[in-house]
Amino acid sequence: MKNIRLITLLSVLIIAFAAIAAGAGLLLPGGPGEHSFMSVRGESVTLYGQGLYKNESVSMAAQAKGQDMVTLALGIPLLCISLIMTGKGKRNGHLLLAGTLGYFLYTYASYAFLSMYNSMFLVYTVLFSASLFAFILTLNSLQKDRDRLFKDTLPVKRIGIFLLFIGCSIGLLWIGKILRPDPVSGAPLGLEHYSTLVIQAMDLGVVVPLSIASGVLVLQRKTIGFLLASVMIVKGISLLMAITAMLGAMLYAGVNVSLAELILFPGFTIWALYNFVLLLKHTRKLA
């Protein structure tokens, strides 16, 4: 695999810094405790008031802690495993590495741009940068091998329909949320004291169109579609598991979560795992 030394170096950096960032999010003590204030839009917001996320809302702090747990329990181990598999020349390892790096890129882009400023800001920035360049290098290496990634028996309809469905569902979920503003402030529900909807912008601007394009290209049996689909599915599994953990953390913290989110995201996670198994079963072995 081309650039493997540089990708390995960046990945080791990601592992070390992600452990620091997630550990700080879960373990740092201190803070005045929960308290409320009025946002500039006239919305009453309750701040978490503890540890690293003391200036986040209760809802956002619960999501961040859920994400930190998934990063420590799943993201970092997956990155270690994919690095070892890639080092042994296994093609499944290349796909897993690209998808896992996509998870770290998405996660720490959202931390760097969405979170209230805290002592981990520079760590988030390093993680965002290292993940971005490692992801691009890995994708470039896979792109040159894309024609030989999968067997002709790959069930393209099942995978294509999954990608189209998940892209459309996430798009409709977020658009529905944005178009139902708070009757008092006029801002979308859940915006709280934040400047804008960063997650929704990333999903509607990147994840949704990429998922739909991947689905169409896979159904047309275009080789670039197979590469994009494999990356989207692996990245999707890690992100969907993180979202499921966030929803659990939000429920535990007493935050209101919609029934649609409670049903859709765990269901998507199981469906994504099924498609990942399909990909693994139909991946060609290196000659």
Short mmCIF file of C-alpha atoms in Angstrom, two decimals:
data_model
loop_
_atom_site.label_atom_id
_atom_site.label_comp_id
_atom_site.label_asym_id
_atom_site.label_seq_id
_atom_site.Cartn_x
_atom_site.Cartn_y
_atom_site.Cartn_z
CA MET A 1 0.00 0.00 0.00
CA LYS A 2 1.43 3.35 -1.07
CA ASN A 3 2.32 5.88 1.67
CA ILE A 4 1.80 3.23 4.36
CA ARG A 5 4.54 4.67 6.59
CA LEU A 6 3.01 8.14 6.57
CA ILE A 7 -0.51 6.74 7.08
CA THR A 8 0.75 4.64 10.00
CA LEU A 9 2.49 7.64 11.57
CA LEU A 10 -0.66 9.77 11.28
CA SER A 11 -2.81 6.93 12.62
CA VAL A 12 -0.60 6.45 15.68
CA LEU A 13 -0.87 10.19 16.31
CA ILE A 14 -4.67 9.92 16.04
CA ILE A 15 -4.76 7.00 18.49
CA ALA A 16 -2.70 8.86 21.10
CA PHE A 17 -4.52 12.20 20.81
CA ALA A 18 -7.99 10.62 20.60
CA ALA A 19 -7.30 8.71 23.82
CA ILE A 20 -6.32 12.00 25.51
CA ALA A 21 -9.35 13.92 24.16
CA ALA A 22 -11.91 11.21 24.95
CA GLY A 23 -10.36 10.50 28.37
CA ALA A 24 -10.48 14.20 29.25
CA GLY A 25 -14.11 14.40 28.18
CA LEU A 26 -15.07 11.51 30.44
CA LEU A 27 -12.80 12.05 33.46
CA LEU A 28 -11.99 15.75 34.01
CA PRO A 29 -13.79 16.97 37.17
CA GLY A 30 -14.88 20.39 38.41
CA GLY A 31 -17.46 23.01 37.50
CA PRO A 32 -20.43 24.75 39.12
CA GLY A 33 -23.03 22.13 38.16
CA GLU A 34 -26.14 22.53 36.04
CA HIS A 35 -27.46 26.08 35.63
CA SER A 36 -29.67 27.89 33.14
CA PHE A 37 -29.35 31.12 31.19
CA MET A 38 -31.21 32.91 28.39
CA SER A 39 -29.63 32.63 24.92
CA VAL A 40 -29.44 35.60 22.54
CA ARG A 41 -32.48 34.11 20.75
CA GLY A 42 -34.55 34.20 23.93
CA GLU A 43 -34.36 30.42 24.56
CA SER A 44 -33.78 29.12 28.10
CA VAL A 45 -30.73 26.79 27.94
CA THR A 46 -29.50 24.50 30.72
CA LEU A 47 -25.71 24.09 30.76
CA TYR A 48 -24.09 20.83 31.90
CA GLY A 49 -21.74 22.69 34.25
CA GLN A 50 -19.26 19.84 34.91
CA GLY A 51 -15.82 18.84 33.65
CA LEU A 52 -14.58 19.50 30.12
CA TYR A 53 -18.11 20.00 28.79
CA LYS A 54 -19.26 22.41 31.49
CA ASN A 55 -20.20 25.09 28.93
CA GLU A 56 -22.13 22.71 26.68
CA SER A 57 -25.88 22.22 27.00
CA VAL A 58 -27.05 19.12 28.88
CA SER A 59 -28.05 17.56 25.57
CA MET A 60 -24.74 18.27 23.83
CA ALA A 61 -22.68 17.11 26.85
CA ALA A 62 -24.57 13.80 26.89
CA GLN A 63 -23.88 13.34 23.17
CA ALA A 64 -20.18 14.19 23.58
CA LYS A 65 -19.77 11.73 26.45
CA GLY A 66 -21.49 9.00 24.43
CA GLN A 67 -19.19 9.77 21.50
CA ASP A 68 -16.12 9.65 23.77
CA MET A 69 -17.11 6.21 25.07
CA VAL A 70 -17.53 4.88 21.52
CA THR A 71 -14.18 6.37 20.49
CA LEU A 72 -12.41 4.59 23.37
CA ALA A 73 -14.33 1.29 23.14
CA LEU A 74 -14.68 1.02 19.36
CA GLY A 75 -12.92 3.73 17.33
CA ILE A 76 -9.38 3.34 18.70
CA PRO A 77 -9.44 -0.51 18.77
CA LEU A 78 -10.78 -0.54 15.18
CA LEU A 79 -7.99 1.78 14.04
CA CYS A 80 -5.37 -0.45 15.71
CA ILE A 81 -6.84 -3.61 14.15
CA SER A 82 -7.14 -2.06 10.66
CA LEU A 83 -3.52 -0.84 10.85
CA ILE A 84 -2.30 -4.35 11.72
CA MET A 85 -4.40 -5.91 8.93
CA THR A 86 -3.18 -3.30 6.44
CA GLY A 87 0.42 -3.94 7.48
CA LYS A 88 -0.11 -7.64 6.65
CA GLY A 89 -1.39 -6.67 3.20
CA LYS A 90 -5.02 -7.69 3.77
CA ARG A 91 -7.46 -5.90 1.48
CA ASN A 92 -10.21 -5.96 4.14
CA GLY A 93 -7.80 -4.06 6.36
CA HIS A 94 -7.46 -1.29 3.73
CA LEU A 95 -11.25 -0.85 3.59
CA LEU A 96 -11.58 -0.92 7.37
CA LEU A 97 -8.79 1.65 7.72
CA ALA A 98 -10.42 4.07 5.26
CA GLY A 99 -13.79 3.81 6.99
CA THR A 100 -12.32 4.18 10.49
CA LEU A 101 -10.30 7.23 9.47
CA GLY A 102 -13.54 8.65 8.05
CA TYR A 103 -15.09 8.22 11.50
CA PHE A 104 -12.25 10.16 13.20
CA LEU A 105 -12.38 12.88 10.52
CA TYR A 106 -16.13 13.41 10.98
CA THR A 107 -15.95 13.20 14.78
CA TYR A 108 -13.15 15.68 15.35
CA ALA A 109 -14.29 18.07 12.63
CA SER A 110 -17.55 18.33 14.61
CA TYR A 111 -15.65 18.74 17.93
CA ALA A 112 -13.40 21.45 16.46
CA PHE A 113 -16.22 23.45 14.85
CA LEU A 114 -19.22 22.76 17.10
CA SER A 115 -18.00 22.40 20.70
CA MET A 116 -17.76 25.37 23.03
CA TYR A 117 -14.09 26.34 23.39
CA ASN A 118 -12.24 24.24 25.99
CA SER A 119 -8.71 23.13 26.92
CA MET A 120 -8.76 20.34 24.27
CA PHE A 121 -9.21 22.72 21.30
CA LEU A 122 -5.67 22.25 19.93
CA VAL A 123 -5.95 18.47 20.41
CA TYR A 124 -9.20 18.50 18.40
CA THR A 125 -7.47 20.54 15.68
CA VAL A 126 -4.55 18.09 15.45
CA LEU A 127 -6.99 15.16 15.29
CA PHE A 128 -9.05 16.85 12.56
CA SER A 129 -5.93 17.60 10.49
CA ALA A 130 -4.26 14.19 10.94
CA SER A 131 -7.52 12.37 10.15
CA LEU A 132 -8.11 14.45 7.03
CA PHE A 133 -4.68 13.78 5.51
CA ALA A 134 -4.57 10.11 6.53
CA PHE A 135 -8.04 9.60 5.04
CA ILE A 136 -7.06 11.25 1.73
CA LEU A 137 -3.85 9.19 1.48
CA THR A 138 -5.69 5.95 2.24
CA LEU A 139 -8.46 6.70 -0.24
CA ASN A 140 -5.89 7.52 -2.92
CA SER A 141 -4.14 4.17 -2.35
CA LEU A 142 -7.45 2.29 -2.55
CA GLN A 143 -8.56 4.20 -5.64
CA LYS A 144 -5.72 2.72 -7.71
CA ASP A 145 -6.88 -0.78 -6.76
CA ARG A 146 -10.61 -0.16 -7.04
CA ASP A 147 -11.22 -2.38 -10.11
CA ARG A 148 -10.05 -5.45 -8.19
CA LEU A 149 -11.64 -4.80 -4.79
CA PHE A 150 -14.75 -7.00 -5.04
CA LYS A 151 -15.94 -10.18 -6.72
CA ASP A 152 -18.54 -10.06 -9.51
CA THR A 153 -20.98 -11.82 -7.16
CA LEU A 154 -21.30 -8.75 -4.89
CA PRO A 155 -25.08 -8.18 -4.32
CA VAL A 156 -25.21 -4.62 -5.65
CA LYS A 157 -28.99 -4.17 -5.30
CA ARG A 158 -29.02 -4.79 -1.55
CA ILE A 159 -26.05 -2.48 -0.95
CA GLY A 160 -27.26 0.22 -3.35
CA ILE A 161 -30.76 0.31 -1.85
CA PHE A 162 -29.28 0.53 1.68
CA LEU A 163 -27.14 3.53 0.73
CA LEU A 164 -30.03 5.30 -1.01
CA PHE A 165 -32.39 4.64 1.90
CA ILE A 166 -30.02 5.79 4.61
CA GLY A 167 -29.05 8.93 2.66
CA CYS A 168 -32.69 9.92 2.04
CA SER A 169 -33.76 9.09 5.62
CA ILE A 170 -31.05 11.17 7.29
CA GLY A 171 -31.76 14.03 4.88
CA LEU A 172 -35.50 14.00 5.61
CA LEU A 173 -34.88 13.68 9.38
CA TRP A 174 -32.69 16.78 9.53
CA ILE A 175 -34.78 18.85 7.09
CA GLY A 176 -37.88 18.05 9.16
CA LYS A 177 -36.07 19.26 12.28
CA ILE A 178 -34.85 22.47 10.63
CA LEU A 179 -38.28 23.33 9.20
CA ARG A 180 -39.99 23.08 12.63
CA PRO A 181 -38.69 26.24 14.37
CA ASP A 182 -39.23 27.07 18.02
CA PRO A 183 -42.41 29.24 18.16
CA VAL A 184 -40.77 31.72 20.57
CA SER A 185 -37.23 32.15 19.20
CA GLY A 186 -37.91 31.20 15.56
CA ALA A 187 -34.71 29.07 15.59
CA PRO A 188 -34.68 25.30 14.83
CA LEU A 189 -35.45 23.10 17.83
CA GLY A 190 -32.24 21.93 19.50
CA LEU A 191 -30.08 24.86 18.34
CA GLU A 192 -29.89 26.07 21.98
CA HIS A 193 -27.04 28.59 22.47
CA TYR A 194 -24.90 27.35 19.54
CA SER A 195 -24.16 29.54 16.53
CA THR A 196 -25.44 27.11 13.90
CA LEU A 197 -26.31 23.46 13.14
CA VAL A 198 -22.85 22.03 12.35
CA ILE A 199 -23.82 18.33 12.37
CA GLN A 200 -26.81 18.94 10.13
CA ALA A 201 -24.62 20.99 7.76
CA MET A 202 -22.04 18.18 7.54
CA ASP A 203 -24.70 15.52 7.03
CA LEU A 204 -26.83 17.44 4.53
CA GLY A 205 -23.78 18.85 2.72
CA VAL A 206 -21.53 15.76 2.59
CA VAL A 207 -22.91 12.53 4.07
CA VAL A 208 -26.36 12.56 2.43
CA PRO A 209 -25.25 13.40 -1.15
CA LEU A 210 -22.27 11.02 -0.89
CA SER A 211 -24.50 8.20 0.33
CA ILE A 212 -27.05 8.76 -2.45
CA ALA A 213 -24.35 9.06 -5.14
CA SER A 214 -22.67 5.86 -3.86
CA GLY A 215 -26.00 4.01 -4.00
CA VAL A 216 -26.69 5.09 -7.58
CA LEU A 217 -23.14 4.27 -8.74
CA VAL A 218 -23.25 0.84 -7.09
CA LEU A 219 -26.57 0.02 -8.79
CA GLN A 220 -24.93 1.05 -12.09
CA ARG A 221 -21.95 -1.23 -11.23
CA LYS A 222 -19.49 1.68 -11.54
CA THR A 223 -16.15 0.79 -9.92
CA ILE A 224 -15.84 4.17 -8.15
CA GLY A 225 -19.23 3.41 -6.58
CA PHE A 226 -17.89 0.18 -5.00
CA LEU A 227 -15.01 2.11 -3.44
CA LEU A 228 -17.25 4.89 -2.11
CA ALA A 229 -19.80 2.37 -0.85
CA SER A 230 -17.22 0.42 1.13
CA VAL A 231 -15.91 3.58 2.78
CA MET A 232 -19.42 4.89 3.50
CA ILE A 233 -20.57 1.61 5.05
CA VAL A 234 -17.53 1.17 7.34
CA LYS A 235 -17.64 4.82 8.37
CA GLY A 236 -21.40 4.56 8.74
CA ILE A 237 -21.18 1.65 11.19
CA SER A 238 -18.85 3.51 13.54
CA LEU A 239 -20.85 6.73 13.32
CA LEU A 240 -24.23 5.02 13.73
CA MET A 241 -22.96 3.13 16.77
CA ALA A 242 -21.73 6.45 18.17
CA ILE A 243 -25.12 8.06 17.55
CA THR A 244 -26.88 5.12 19.20
CA ALA A 245 -24.62 5.50 22.25
CA MET A 246 -25.31 9.26 22.27
CA LEU A 247 -29.07 8.66 22.27
CA GLY A 248 -28.66 6.29 25.22
CA ALA A 249 -26.58 8.87 27.08
CA MET A 250 -29.17 11.58 26.33
CA LEU A 251 -32.01 9.40 27.66
CA TYR A 252 -29.94 8.68 30.79
CA ALA A 253 -29.40 12.43 31.26
CA GLY A 254 -33.16 13.08 30.98
CA VAL A 255 -32.94 14.77 27.55
CA ASN A 256 -35.99 14.40 25.30
CA VAL A 257 -35.24 12.18 22.27
CA SER A 258 -37.71 11.65 19.43
CA LEU A 259 -39.19 8.18 18.85
CA ALA A 260 -38.06 8.35 15.20
CA GLU A 261 -34.41 8.80 16.25
CA LEU A 262 -34.67 5.95 18.80
CA ILE A 263 -35.96 3.58 16.11
CA LEU A 264 -34.07 4.74 13.03
CA PHE A 265 -30.47 4.92 14.24
CA PRO A 266 -30.20 1.50 16.00
CA GLY A 267 -32.03 -0.01 13.01
CA PHE A 268 -29.60 1.64 10.58
CA THR A 269 -26.69 0.28 12.66
CA ILE A 270 -27.89 -3.33 12.29
CA TRP A 271 -28.56 -2.84 8.58
CA ALA A 272 -25.10 -1.31 8.06
CA LEU A 273 -23.46 -4.26 9.86
CA TYR A 274 -25.31 -6.66 7.54
CA ASN A 275 -24.01 -4.79 4.47
CA PHE A 276 -20.50 -4.78 5.91
CA VAL A 277 -20.64 -8.58 6.19
CA LEU A 278 -21.75 -8.71 2.53
CA LEU A 279 -18.73 -6.62 1.54
CA LEU A 280 -16.31 -8.82 3.47
CA LYS A 281 -17.75 -12.01 1.96
CA HIS A 282 -17.28 -10.66 -1.57
CA THR A 283 -13.87 -8.99 -1.24
CA ARG A 284 -11.20 -10.39 -3.55
CA LYS A 285 -8.03 -11.68 -1.90
CA LEU A 286 -4.71 -10.19 -2.98
CA ALA A 287 -2.92 -12.35 -5.54
#
